PDB file of C-alpha atoms in Angstrom:
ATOM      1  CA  UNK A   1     -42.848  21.151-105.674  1.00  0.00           C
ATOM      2  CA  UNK A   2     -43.608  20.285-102.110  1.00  0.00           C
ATOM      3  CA  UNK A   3     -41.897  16.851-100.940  1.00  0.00           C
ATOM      4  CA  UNK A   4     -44.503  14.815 -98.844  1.00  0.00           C
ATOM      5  CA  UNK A   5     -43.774  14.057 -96.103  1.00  0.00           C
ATOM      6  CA  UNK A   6     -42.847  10.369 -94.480  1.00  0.00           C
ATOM      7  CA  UNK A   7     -44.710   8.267 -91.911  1.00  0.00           C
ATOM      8  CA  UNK A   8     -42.994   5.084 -90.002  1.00  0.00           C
ATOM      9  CA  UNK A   9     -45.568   2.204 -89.221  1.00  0.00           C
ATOM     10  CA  UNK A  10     -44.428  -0.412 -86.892  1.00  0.00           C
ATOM     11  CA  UNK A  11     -46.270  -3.219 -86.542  1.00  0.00           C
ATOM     12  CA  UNK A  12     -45.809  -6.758 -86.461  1.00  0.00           C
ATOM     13  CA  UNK A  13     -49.359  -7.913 -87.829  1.00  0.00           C
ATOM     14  CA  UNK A  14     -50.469  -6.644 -91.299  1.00  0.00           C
ATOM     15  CA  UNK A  15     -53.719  -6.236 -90.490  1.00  0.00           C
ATOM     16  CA  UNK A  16     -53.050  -3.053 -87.624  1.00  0.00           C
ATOM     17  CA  UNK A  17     -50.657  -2.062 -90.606  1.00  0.00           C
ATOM     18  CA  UNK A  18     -53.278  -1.654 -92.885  1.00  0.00           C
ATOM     19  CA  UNK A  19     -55.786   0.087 -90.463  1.00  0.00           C
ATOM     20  CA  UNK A  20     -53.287   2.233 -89.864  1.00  0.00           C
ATOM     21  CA  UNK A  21     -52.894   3.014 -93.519  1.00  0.00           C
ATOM     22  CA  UNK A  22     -56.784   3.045 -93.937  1.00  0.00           C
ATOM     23  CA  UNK A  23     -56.708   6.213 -90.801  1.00  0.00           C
ATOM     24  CA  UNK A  24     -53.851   8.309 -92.102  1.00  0.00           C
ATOM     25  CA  UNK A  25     -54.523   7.704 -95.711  1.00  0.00           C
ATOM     26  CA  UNK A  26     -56.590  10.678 -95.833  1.00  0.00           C
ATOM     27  CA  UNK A  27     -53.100  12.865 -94.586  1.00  0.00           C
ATOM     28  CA  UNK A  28     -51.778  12.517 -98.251  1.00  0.00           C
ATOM     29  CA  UNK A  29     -48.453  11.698 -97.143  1.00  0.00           C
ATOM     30  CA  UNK A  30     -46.174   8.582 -97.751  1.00  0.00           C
ATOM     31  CA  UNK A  31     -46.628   6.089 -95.282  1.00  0.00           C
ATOM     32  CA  UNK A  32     -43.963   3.684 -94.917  1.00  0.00           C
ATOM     33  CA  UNK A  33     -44.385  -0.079 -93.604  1.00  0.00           C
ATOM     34  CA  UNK A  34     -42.018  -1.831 -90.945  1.00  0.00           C
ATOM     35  CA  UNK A  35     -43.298  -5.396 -89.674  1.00  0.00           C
ATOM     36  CA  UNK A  36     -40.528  -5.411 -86.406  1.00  0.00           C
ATOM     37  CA  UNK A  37     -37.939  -3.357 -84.931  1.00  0.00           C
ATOM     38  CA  UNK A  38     -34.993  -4.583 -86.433  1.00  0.00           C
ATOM     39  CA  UNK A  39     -36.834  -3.474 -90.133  1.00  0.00           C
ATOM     40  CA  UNK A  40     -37.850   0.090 -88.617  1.00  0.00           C
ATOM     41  CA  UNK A  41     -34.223   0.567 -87.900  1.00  0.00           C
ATOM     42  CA  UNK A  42     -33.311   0.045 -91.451  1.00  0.00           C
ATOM     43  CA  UNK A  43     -35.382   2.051 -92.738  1.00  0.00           C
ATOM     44  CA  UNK A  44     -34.503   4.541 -90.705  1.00  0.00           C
ATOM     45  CA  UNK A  45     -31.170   4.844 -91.581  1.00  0.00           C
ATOM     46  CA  UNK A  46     -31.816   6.182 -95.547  1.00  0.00           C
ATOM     47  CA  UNK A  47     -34.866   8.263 -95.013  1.00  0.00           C
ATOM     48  CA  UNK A  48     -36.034  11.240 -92.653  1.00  0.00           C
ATOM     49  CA  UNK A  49     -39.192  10.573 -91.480  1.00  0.00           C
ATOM     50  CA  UNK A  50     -41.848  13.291 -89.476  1.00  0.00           C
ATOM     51  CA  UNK A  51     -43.094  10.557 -86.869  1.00  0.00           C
ATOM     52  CA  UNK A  52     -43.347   7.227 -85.928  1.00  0.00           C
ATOM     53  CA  UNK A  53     -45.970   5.027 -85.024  1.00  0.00           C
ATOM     54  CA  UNK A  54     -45.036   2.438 -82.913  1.00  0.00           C
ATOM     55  CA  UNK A  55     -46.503  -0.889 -81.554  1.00  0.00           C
ATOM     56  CA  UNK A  56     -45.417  -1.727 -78.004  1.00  0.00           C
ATOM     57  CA  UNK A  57     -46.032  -5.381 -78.283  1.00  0.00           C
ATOM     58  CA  UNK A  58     -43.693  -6.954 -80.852  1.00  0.00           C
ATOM     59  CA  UNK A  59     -41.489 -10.095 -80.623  1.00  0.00           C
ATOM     60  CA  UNK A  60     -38.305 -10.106 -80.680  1.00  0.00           C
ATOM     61  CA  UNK A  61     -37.601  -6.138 -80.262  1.00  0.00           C
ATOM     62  CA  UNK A  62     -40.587  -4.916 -78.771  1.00  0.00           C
ATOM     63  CA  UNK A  63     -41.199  -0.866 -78.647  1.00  0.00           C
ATOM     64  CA  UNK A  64     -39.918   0.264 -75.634  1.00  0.00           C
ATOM     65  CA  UNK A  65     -35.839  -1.574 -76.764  1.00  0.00           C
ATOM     66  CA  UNK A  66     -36.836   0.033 -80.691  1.00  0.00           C
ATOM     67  CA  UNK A  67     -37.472   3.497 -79.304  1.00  0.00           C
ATOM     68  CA  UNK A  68     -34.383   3.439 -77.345  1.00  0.00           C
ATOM     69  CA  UNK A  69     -32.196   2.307 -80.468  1.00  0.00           C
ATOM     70  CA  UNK A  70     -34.204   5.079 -82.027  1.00  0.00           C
ATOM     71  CA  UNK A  71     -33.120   7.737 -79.282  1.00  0.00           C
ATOM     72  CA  UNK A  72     -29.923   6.611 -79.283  1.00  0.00           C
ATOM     73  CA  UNK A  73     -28.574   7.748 -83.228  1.00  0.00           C
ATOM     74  CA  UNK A  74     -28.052  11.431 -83.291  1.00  0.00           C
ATOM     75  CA  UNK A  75     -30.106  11.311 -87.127  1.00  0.00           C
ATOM     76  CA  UNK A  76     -33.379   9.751 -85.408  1.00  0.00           C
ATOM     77  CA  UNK A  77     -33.511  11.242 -81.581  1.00  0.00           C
ATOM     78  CA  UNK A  78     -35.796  14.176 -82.941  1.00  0.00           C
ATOM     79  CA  UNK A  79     -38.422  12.508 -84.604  1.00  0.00           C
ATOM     80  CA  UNK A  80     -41.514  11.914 -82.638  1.00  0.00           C
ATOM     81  CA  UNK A  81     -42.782   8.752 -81.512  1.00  0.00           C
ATOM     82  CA  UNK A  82     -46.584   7.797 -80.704  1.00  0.00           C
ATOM     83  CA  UNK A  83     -46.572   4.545 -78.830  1.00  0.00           C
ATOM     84  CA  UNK A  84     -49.078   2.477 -79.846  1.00  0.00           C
ATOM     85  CA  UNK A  85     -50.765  -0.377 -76.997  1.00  0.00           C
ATOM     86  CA  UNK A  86     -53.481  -3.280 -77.410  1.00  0.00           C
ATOM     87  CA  UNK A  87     -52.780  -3.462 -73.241  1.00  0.00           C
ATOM     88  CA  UNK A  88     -53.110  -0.701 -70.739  1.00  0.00           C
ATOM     89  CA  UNK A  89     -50.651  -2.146 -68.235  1.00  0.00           C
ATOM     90  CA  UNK A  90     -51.663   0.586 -65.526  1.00  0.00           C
ATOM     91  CA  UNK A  91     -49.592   3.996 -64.878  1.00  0.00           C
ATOM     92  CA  UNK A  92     -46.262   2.556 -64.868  1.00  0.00           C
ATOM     93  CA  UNK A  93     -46.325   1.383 -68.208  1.00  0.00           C
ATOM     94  CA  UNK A  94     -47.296   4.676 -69.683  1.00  0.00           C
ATOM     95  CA  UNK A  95     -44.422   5.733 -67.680  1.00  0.00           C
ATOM     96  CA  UNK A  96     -41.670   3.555 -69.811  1.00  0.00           C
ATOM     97  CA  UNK A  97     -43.476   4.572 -72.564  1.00  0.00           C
ATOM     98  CA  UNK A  98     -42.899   8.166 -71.926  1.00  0.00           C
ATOM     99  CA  UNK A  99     -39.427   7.555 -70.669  1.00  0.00           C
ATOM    100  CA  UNK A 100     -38.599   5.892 -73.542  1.00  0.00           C
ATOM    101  CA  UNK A 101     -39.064   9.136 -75.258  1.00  0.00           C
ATOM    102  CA  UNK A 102     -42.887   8.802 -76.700  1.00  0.00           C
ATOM    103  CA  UNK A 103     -44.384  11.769 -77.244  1.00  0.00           C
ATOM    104  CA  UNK A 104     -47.403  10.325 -77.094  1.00  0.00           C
ATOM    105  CA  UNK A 105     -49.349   7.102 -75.337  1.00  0.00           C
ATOM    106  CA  UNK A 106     -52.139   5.517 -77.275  1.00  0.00           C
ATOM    107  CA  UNK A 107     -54.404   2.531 -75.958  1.00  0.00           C
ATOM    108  CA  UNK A 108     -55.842  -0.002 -78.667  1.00  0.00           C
ATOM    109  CA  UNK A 109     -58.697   0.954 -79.997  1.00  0.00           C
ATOM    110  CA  UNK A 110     -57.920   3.928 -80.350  1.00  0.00           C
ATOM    111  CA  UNK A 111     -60.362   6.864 -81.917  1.00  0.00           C
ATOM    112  CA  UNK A 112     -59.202   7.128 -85.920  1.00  0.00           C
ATOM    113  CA  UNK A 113     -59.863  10.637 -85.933  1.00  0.00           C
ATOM    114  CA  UNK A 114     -57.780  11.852 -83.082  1.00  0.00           C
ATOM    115  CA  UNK A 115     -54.486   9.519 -84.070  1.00  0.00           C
ATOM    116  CA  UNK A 116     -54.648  11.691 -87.074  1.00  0.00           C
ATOM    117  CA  UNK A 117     -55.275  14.723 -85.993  1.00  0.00           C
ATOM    118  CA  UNK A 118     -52.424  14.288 -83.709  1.00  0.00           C
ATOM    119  CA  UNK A 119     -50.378  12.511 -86.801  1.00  0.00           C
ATOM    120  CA  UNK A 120     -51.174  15.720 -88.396  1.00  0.00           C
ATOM    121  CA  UNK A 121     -49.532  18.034 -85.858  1.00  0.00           C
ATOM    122  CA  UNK A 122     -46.280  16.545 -86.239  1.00  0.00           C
ATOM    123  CA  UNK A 123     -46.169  16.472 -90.074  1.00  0.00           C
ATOM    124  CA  UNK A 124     -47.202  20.049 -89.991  1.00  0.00           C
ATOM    125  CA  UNK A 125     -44.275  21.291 -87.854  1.00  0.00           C
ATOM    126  CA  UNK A 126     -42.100  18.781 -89.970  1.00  0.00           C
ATOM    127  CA  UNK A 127     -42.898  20.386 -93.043  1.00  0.00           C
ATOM    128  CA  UNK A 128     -42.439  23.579 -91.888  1.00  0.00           C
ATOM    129  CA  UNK A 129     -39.122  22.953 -90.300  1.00  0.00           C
ATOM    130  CA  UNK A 130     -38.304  21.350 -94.236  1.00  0.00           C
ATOM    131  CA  UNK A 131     -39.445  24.974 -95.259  1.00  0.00           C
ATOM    132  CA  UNK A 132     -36.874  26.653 -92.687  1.00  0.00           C
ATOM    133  CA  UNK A 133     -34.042  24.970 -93.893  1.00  0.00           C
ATOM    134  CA  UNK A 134     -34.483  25.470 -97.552  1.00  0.00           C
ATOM    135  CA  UNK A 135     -34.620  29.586 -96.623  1.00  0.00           C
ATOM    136  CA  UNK A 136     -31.844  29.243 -94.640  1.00  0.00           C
ATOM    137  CA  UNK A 137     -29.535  27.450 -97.320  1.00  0.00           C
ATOM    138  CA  UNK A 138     -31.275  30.377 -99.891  1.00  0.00           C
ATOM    139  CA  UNK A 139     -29.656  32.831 -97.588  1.00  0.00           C
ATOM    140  CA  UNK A 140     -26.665  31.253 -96.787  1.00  0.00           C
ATOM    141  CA  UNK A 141     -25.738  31.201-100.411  1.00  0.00           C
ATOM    142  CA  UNK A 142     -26.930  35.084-100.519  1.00  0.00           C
ATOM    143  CA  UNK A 143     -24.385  35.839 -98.179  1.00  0.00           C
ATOM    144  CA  UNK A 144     -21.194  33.667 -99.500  1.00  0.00           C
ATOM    145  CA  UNK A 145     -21.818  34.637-103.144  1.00  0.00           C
ATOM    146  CA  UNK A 146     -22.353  38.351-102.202  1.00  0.00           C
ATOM    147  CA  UNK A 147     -18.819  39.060-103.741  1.00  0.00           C
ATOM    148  CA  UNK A 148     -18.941  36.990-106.264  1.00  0.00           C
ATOM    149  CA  UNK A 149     -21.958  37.187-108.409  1.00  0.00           C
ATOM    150  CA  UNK A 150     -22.032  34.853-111.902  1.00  0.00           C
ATOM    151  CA  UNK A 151     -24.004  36.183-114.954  1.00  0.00           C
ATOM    152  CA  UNK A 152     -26.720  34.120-114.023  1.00  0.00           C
ATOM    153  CA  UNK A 153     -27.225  34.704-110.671  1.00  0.00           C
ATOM    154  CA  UNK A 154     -30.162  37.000-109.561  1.00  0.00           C
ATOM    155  CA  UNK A 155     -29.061  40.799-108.737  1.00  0.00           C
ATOM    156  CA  UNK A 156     -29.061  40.923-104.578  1.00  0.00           C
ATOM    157  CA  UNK A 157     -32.443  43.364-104.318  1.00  0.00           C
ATOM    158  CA  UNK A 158     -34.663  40.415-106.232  1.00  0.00           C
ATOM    159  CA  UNK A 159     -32.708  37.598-104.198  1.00  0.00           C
ATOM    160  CA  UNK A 160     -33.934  39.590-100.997  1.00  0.00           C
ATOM    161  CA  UNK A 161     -37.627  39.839-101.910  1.00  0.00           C
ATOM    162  CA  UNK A 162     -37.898  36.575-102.629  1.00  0.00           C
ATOM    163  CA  UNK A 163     -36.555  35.144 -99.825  1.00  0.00           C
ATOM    164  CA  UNK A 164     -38.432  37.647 -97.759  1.00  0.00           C
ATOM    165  CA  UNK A 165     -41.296  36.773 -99.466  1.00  0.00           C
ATOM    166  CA  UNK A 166     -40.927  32.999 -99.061  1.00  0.00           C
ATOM    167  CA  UNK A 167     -39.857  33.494 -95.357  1.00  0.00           C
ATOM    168  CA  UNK A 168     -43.100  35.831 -94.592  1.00  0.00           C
ATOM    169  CA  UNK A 169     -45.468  32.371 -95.899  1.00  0.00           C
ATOM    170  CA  UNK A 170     -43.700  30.207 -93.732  1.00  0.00           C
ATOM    171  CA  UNK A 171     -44.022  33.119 -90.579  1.00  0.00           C
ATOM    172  CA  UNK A 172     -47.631  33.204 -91.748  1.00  0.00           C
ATOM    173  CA  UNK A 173     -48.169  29.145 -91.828  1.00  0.00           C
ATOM    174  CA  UNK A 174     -46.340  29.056 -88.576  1.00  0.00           C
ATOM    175  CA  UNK A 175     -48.454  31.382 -86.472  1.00  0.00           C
ATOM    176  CA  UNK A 176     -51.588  30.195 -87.557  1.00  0.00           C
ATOM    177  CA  UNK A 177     -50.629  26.525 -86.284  1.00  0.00           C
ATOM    178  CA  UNK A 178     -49.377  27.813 -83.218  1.00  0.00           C
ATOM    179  CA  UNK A 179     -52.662  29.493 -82.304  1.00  0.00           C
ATOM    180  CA  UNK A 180     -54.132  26.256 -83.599  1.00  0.00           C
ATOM    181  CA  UNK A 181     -52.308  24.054 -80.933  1.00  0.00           C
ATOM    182  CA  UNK A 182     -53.113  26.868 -78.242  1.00  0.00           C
ATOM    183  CA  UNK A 183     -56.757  26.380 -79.365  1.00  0.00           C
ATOM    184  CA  UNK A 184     -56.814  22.616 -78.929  1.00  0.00           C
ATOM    185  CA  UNK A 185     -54.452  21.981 -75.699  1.00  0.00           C
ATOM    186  CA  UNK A 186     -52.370  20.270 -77.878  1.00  0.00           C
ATOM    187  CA  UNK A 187     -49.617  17.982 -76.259  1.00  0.00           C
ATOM    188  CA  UNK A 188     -46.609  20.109 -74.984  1.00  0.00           C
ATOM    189  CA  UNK A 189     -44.100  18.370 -77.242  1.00  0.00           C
ATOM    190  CA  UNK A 190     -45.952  19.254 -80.381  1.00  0.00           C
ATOM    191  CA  UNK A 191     -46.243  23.103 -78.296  1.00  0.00           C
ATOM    192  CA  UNK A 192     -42.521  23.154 -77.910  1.00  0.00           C
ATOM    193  CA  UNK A 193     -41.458  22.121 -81.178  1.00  0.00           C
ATOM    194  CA  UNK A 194     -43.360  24.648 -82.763  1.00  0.00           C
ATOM    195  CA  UNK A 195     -41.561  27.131 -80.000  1.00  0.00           C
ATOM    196  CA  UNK A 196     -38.518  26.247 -81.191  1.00  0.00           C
ATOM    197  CA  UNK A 197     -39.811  26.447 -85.160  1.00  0.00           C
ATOM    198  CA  UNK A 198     -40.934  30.414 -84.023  1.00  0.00           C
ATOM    199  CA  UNK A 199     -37.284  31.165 -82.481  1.00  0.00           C
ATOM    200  CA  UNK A 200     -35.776  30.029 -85.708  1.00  0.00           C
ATOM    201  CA  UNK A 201     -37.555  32.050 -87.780  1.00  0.00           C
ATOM    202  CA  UNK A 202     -37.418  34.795 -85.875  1.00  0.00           C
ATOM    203  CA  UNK A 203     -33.806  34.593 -85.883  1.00  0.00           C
ATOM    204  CA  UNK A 204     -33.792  33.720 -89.962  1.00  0.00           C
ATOM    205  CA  UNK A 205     -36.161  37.278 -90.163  1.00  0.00           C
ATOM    206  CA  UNK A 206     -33.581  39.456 -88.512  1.00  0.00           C
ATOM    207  CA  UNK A 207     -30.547  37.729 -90.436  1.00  0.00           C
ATOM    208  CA  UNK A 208     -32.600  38.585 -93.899  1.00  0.00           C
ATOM    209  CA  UNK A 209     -33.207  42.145 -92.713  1.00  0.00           C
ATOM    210  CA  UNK A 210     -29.861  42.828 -91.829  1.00  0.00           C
ATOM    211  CA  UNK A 211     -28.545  42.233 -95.797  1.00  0.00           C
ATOM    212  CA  UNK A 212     -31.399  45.361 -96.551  1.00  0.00           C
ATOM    213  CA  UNK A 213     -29.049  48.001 -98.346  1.00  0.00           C
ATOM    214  CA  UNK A 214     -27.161  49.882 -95.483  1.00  0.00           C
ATOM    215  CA  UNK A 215     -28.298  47.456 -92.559  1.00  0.00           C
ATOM    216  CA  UNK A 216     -24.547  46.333 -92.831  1.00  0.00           C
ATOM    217  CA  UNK A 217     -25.161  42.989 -94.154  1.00  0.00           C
ATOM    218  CA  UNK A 218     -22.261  41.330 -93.522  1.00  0.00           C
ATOM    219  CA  UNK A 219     -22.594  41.079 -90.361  1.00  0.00           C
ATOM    220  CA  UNK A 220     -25.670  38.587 -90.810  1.00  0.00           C
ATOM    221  CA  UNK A 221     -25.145  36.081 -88.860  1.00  0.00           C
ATOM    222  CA  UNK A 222     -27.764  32.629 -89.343  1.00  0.00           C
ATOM    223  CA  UNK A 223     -29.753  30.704 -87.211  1.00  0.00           C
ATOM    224  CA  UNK A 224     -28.713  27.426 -85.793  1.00  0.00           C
ATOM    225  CA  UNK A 225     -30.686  24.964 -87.238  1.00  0.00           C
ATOM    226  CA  UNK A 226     -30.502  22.435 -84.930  1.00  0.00           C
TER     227      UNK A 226
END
């Protein structure tokens, strides 16, 4: 069963909560409240989440001091955050924004359909990453119980298909949203993350072929999923 995927809302009025919820409803994915920075934090520390939306104006913690606490833990740096403004403040405020490490800007009102198309993006390459790591452990446990195979463990040559065959859907899901983002001059982060999602499975590919009978399999080394 596929997990969905989770969505952080940060806002301190309910009703730009709920419009968000209205927007990204159609997603299918579980979107998770937070009503100020200190809550977004919390929740933050007990679930993984594929992006954050984030309201700039907030009292108490506004966005710019949340995204920092945000970059700051070594469990939350990598997820993406979309800034969210009711005030355009002029170039040097989308500046903070960005420095703060937003991957994207967005001015109040925004369009519905491009926050989720752009929403989208991110839980696509989040999901996929999910996939990665789930072949990766497979093979991992291919190559540590090599030697030591229990009665109920599958015999190596149906291990391998499978995992190949899993790893060629994800290859397959991965290009065609890579050509998608070319298509749509996405925004680079979303075009470097799913860079980075390619070199991984390139490098979980050639670790999988190298346990094919007489590729000398032992010498499979696995990505860094990092």
């Amino acid at each position: 069963m596929v997990q969905k995927a989770k969505i952080l809302l940060v806002d301190d009025r309910p009703e730009n909560l709920l419009a968000l919820e209205a927007i990204l409803s159609a997603l299918d994915q579980t979107l998770v409240r937070a009503s100020s920075g200190e809550e977004a934090l919390k929740a933050l520390l007990t679930d993984d989440f594929a992006v954050i939306l984030l309201d700039v104006q907030m009292p108490g913690m506004d966005g710019f001091e949340t995204a920092a606490h945000i970059k700051r833990r070594e469990r939350t740096r990598d997820i993406p955050i979309i800034f969210l403004t009711a005030i355009n403040h002029g170039p040097h405020h989308t500046f903070r924004g960005y420095a703060a490490g937003a991957v994207d800007y967005i001015s109040k009102p925004f369009d519905p359909w491009v926050l989720r198309a752009k929403v989208s993006v991110f839980v696509e390459l989040y999901m996929k990453n999910c996939q990665l790591r789930e072949q990766a452990a497979l093979l991992r446990l291919q190559l540590e119980g090599g030697t030591h195979q229990g009665a109920h463990e599958k015999e190596p040559a149906g291990l391998l298909a499978e995992l190949s065959a899993r790893l060629a859907a994800v290859e397959e899901q991965a290009e065609a949203l890579s050509k998608q983002l070319d298509d749509e001059s996405a925004d680079a982060a979303a075009v470097a993350t799913a860079a980075h999602l390619e070199r991984k499975l390139t490098g979980l590919r050639r670790a999988l072929d190298a346990l094919e009978p007489g590729a000398g399999g032992s010498a499979a080394t696995l990505p860094s999923q990092g």
